[in-house]
Each structure stands twice: as structure tokens, then as C-alpha cells.
Amino acid sequence: MTWSVLENYQPPAAPGGGWEFVSFPISSLPLPEIPTDLRMRVSTSDVGLPSVIEAGLDAVRIRTVACDNEPVPGDIDGDGAATYQDLILILGAWGPCGTPCATDLDGNGVTGYQDLLVVLANWFG
């Protein structure tokens, strides 16, 4: 097992100390790959002039962020965003179209202004 120092906290010079809130995204850890297990170690030391050391670790949270896979309106090519490629598809299919018609976003049987507006309203969304 190897350890990585993520934070070396030096208290402010002002008396009274205080809480400091710190977060570390797992992806920012200096690791070759995201681990399946994670260990945390906290240590304190009184170096230099004699002083009172008080340290605590509170409110530790390990969070996960789930990506939502909801389709983006106007994403005709399925790349996850309404981009210039979708705009080109709209312009290339302009006019009446058959069923199914991927560029007829409002379902009126025609690729037109309303479909163009859907792409633009969700640009890079």
C-alpha cells in the first residue's frame, strides 16, 4: 500500500484557529487507477515552539455523482449534445419527410423552423 499526502494544513497565525472545509475528487488523487477501496489517515504534530495542538476530523462524506442518461432534445445524431452536426442534419433534411423522420423533432411531418429551434434551444446541452 502507498500513501499520498493530499493536504498539509498549517493553521493561520491568528489565535483561535477554526474549521477548514476541504474536498478531494477521487479523480484528482495521484493514483494510476481509481481504487476499489480507499483508506484515510489523519495525523497531527506539534513542531517548533510549544503550543496547544487540537485537531479533529468531522463531517467526512464520500459522495458519488450519477450521470443522467436522459436524451437531449435536438440531439439527432445521438452524441449526447445538440451541436453543429445536428444543425447540419436539420438543414440537410429541410422540408417534408417520411415516417420515421429523425429530424422532425416536433412530429408534424416536416423538418422546419420548429425543429431548428429545438436544436438551438438545447445547443451543447
CSV table of C-alpha atoms in Angstrom, one decimal:
chain,number,residue,atom,x,y,z
A,1,MET,CA,0.0,0.0,0.0
A,2,THR,CA,1.2,3.5,-0.8
A,3,TRP,CA,0.1,6.7,0.9
A,4,SER,CA,-0.4,10.1,-0.8
A,5,VAL,CA,-0.4,13.4,1.1
A,6,LEU,CA,-3.5,15.3,0.0
A,7,GLU,CA,-3.4,18.1,2.5
A,8,ASN,CA,-0.7,19.5,4.7
A,9,TYR,CA,-2.6,22.1,6.7
A,10,GLN,CA,-0.8,24.9,8.5
A,11,PRO,CA,-3.1,26.8,10.9
A,12,PRO,CA,-3.4,30.6,10.5
A,13,ALA,CA,-1.2,32.8,12.5
A,14,ALA,CA,-4.2,34.3,14.3
A,15,PRO,CA,-5.2,32.8,17.6
A,16,GLY,CA,-8.4,30.9,17.8
A,17,GLY,CA,-8.0,28.6,14.8
A,18,GLY,CA,-11.2,27.4,13.2
A,19,TRP,CA,-12.6,24.8,10.8
A,20,GLU,CA,-11.4,24.4,7.3
A,21,PHE,CA,-13.5,22.6,4.7
A,22,VAL,CA,-11.6,20.6,2.2
A,23,SER,CA,-12.8,18.2,-0.6
A,24,PHE,CA,-10.8,15.9,-2.9
A,25,PRO,CA,-12.4,14.5,-6.0
A,26,ILE,CA,-11.3,10.9,-6.4
A,27,SER,CA,-10.3,11.6,-10.0
A,28,SER,CA,-7.7,14.1,-8.7
A,29,LEU,CA,-5.9,11.6,-6.5
A,30,PRO,CA,-2.3,10.8,-7.7
A,31,LEU,CA,-3.2,7.1,-8.4
A,32,PRO,CA,-2.7,5.0,-11.5
A,33,GLU,CA,-6.3,4.0,-11.4
A,34,ILE,CA,-9.4,4.6,-9.4
A,35,PRO,CA,-9.2,2.3,-6.4
A,36,THR,CA,-11.9,-0.1,-5.3
A,37,ASP,CA,-11.0,0.6,-1.7
A,38,LEU,CA,-9.8,3.8,-0.1
A,39,ARG,CA,-8.1,4.4,3.3
A,40,MET,CA,-7.7,7.7,5.0
A,41,ARG,CA,-5.2,8.6,7.7
A,42,VAL,CA,-5.0,11.8,9.7
A,43,SER,CA,-2.1,12.8,11.9
A,44,THR,CA,-1.1,15.9,13.9
A,45,SER,CA,2.2,17.1,15.2
A,46,ASP,CA,3.5,19.9,17.4
A,47,VAL,CA,6.7,21.1,15.9
A,48,GLY,CA,8.7,24.2,16.8
A,49,LEU,CA,7.6,26.2,19.8
A,50,PRO,CA,5.4,24.5,22.4
A,51,SER,CA,1.8,25.1,21.6
A,52,VAL,CA,-1.6,23.5,22.1
A,53,ILE,CA,-2.5,21.2,19.2
A,54,GLU,CA,-6.1,20.4,18.7
A,55,ALA,CA,-7.2,18.6,15.6
A,56,GLY,CA,-10.3,17.0,14.5
A,57,LEU,CA,-11.9,15.3,11.6
A,58,ASP,CA,-15.6,15.9,11.2
A,59,ALA,CA,-18.3,15.5,8.6
A,60,VAL,CA,-16.4,13.1,6.3
A,61,ARG,CA,-18.5,12.4,3.2
A,62,ILE,CA,-17.9,10.1,0.3
A,63,ARG,CA,-20.2,11.0,-2.5
A,64,THR,CA,-20.9,9.6,-5.8
A,65,VAL,CA,-22.3,11.6,-8.7
A,66,ALA,CA,-24.5,9.7,-11.1
A,67,CYS,CA,-24.7,10.8,-14.7
A,68,ASP,CA,-28.1,11.1,-16.1
A,69,ASN,CA,-28.7,9.4,-19.4
A,70,GLU,CA,-31.7,11.5,-20.4
A,71,PRO,CA,-31.7,12.2,-24.1
A,72,VAL,CA,-31.0,15.8,-25.0
A,73,PRO,CA,-33.8,17.4,-27.2
A,74,GLY,CA,-32.3,18.3,-30.5
A,75,ASP,CA,-29.6,15.6,-30.3
A,76,ILE,CA,-30.3,13.9,-33.6
A,77,ASP,CA,-27.0,12.1,-34.1
A,78,GLY,CA,-27.1,10.7,-30.5
A,79,ASP,CA,-23.7,12.1,-29.3
A,80,GLY,CA,-25.3,13.5,-26.1
A,81,ALA,CA,-25.5,17.1,-27.2
A,82,ALA,CA,-27.3,19.3,-29.7
A,83,THR,CA,-24.3,20.6,-31.8
A,84,TYR,CA,-23.5,21.8,-35.2
A,85,GLN,CA,-23.7,18.3,-36.6
A,86,ASP,CA,-27.4,18.2,-35.6
A,87,LEU,CA,-27.8,21.6,-37.2
A,88,ILE,CA,-26.4,20.3,-40.4
A,89,LEU,CA,-28.7,17.3,-40.3
A,90,ILE,CA,-31.7,19.6,-39.8
A,91,LEU,CA,-30.7,21.8,-42.7
A,92,GLY,CA,-29.9,18.8,-45.0
A,93,ALA,CA,-33.4,17.3,-44.4
A,94,TRP,CA,-35.3,20.6,-44.7
A,95,GLY,CA,-38.9,20.1,-45.9
A,96,PRO,CA,-41.4,17.3,-45.8
A,97,CYS,CA,-40.1,14.0,-44.6
A,98,GLY,CA,-41.5,10.5,-44.2
A,99,THR,CA,-42.1,8.4,-41.1
A,100,PRO,CA,-40.0,7.9,-39.1
A,101,CYS,CA,-38.0,11.1,-39.6
A,102,ALA,CA,-35.2,11.7,-37.1
A,103,THR,CA,-35.1,15.4,-38.0
A,104,ASP,CA,-38.8,16.0,-37.5
A,105,LEU,CA,-38.5,16.9,-33.8
A,106,ASP,CA,-41.9,18.3,-33.3
A,107,GLY,CA,-43.7,15.4,-35.2
A,108,ASN,CA,-45.5,17.5,-37.8
A,109,GLY,CA,-44.1,15.6,-40.8
A,110,VAL,CA,-41.9,18.4,-41.9
A,111,THR,CA,-38.3,19.3,-40.9
A,112,GLY,CA,-38.5,23.1,-40.5
A,113,TYR,CA,-38.2,26.1,-38.2
A,114,GLN,CA,-39.7,24.5,-35.1
A,115,ASP,CA,-37.2,21.6,-35.4
A,116,LEU,CA,-34.3,24.1,-35.9
A,117,LEU,CA,-35.5,26.0,-32.8
A,118,VAL,CA,-35.3,22.7,-30.7
A,119,VAL,CA,-31.7,22.2,-31.7
A,120,LEU,CA,-30.8,25.8,-31.0
A,121,ALA,CA,-32.6,25.9,-27.6
A,122,ASN,CA,-30.6,22.9,-26.5
A,123,TRP,CA,-27.3,23.9,-28.1
A,124,PHE,CA,-24.5,22.0,-26.4
A,125,GLY,CA,-26.9,20.8,-23.7
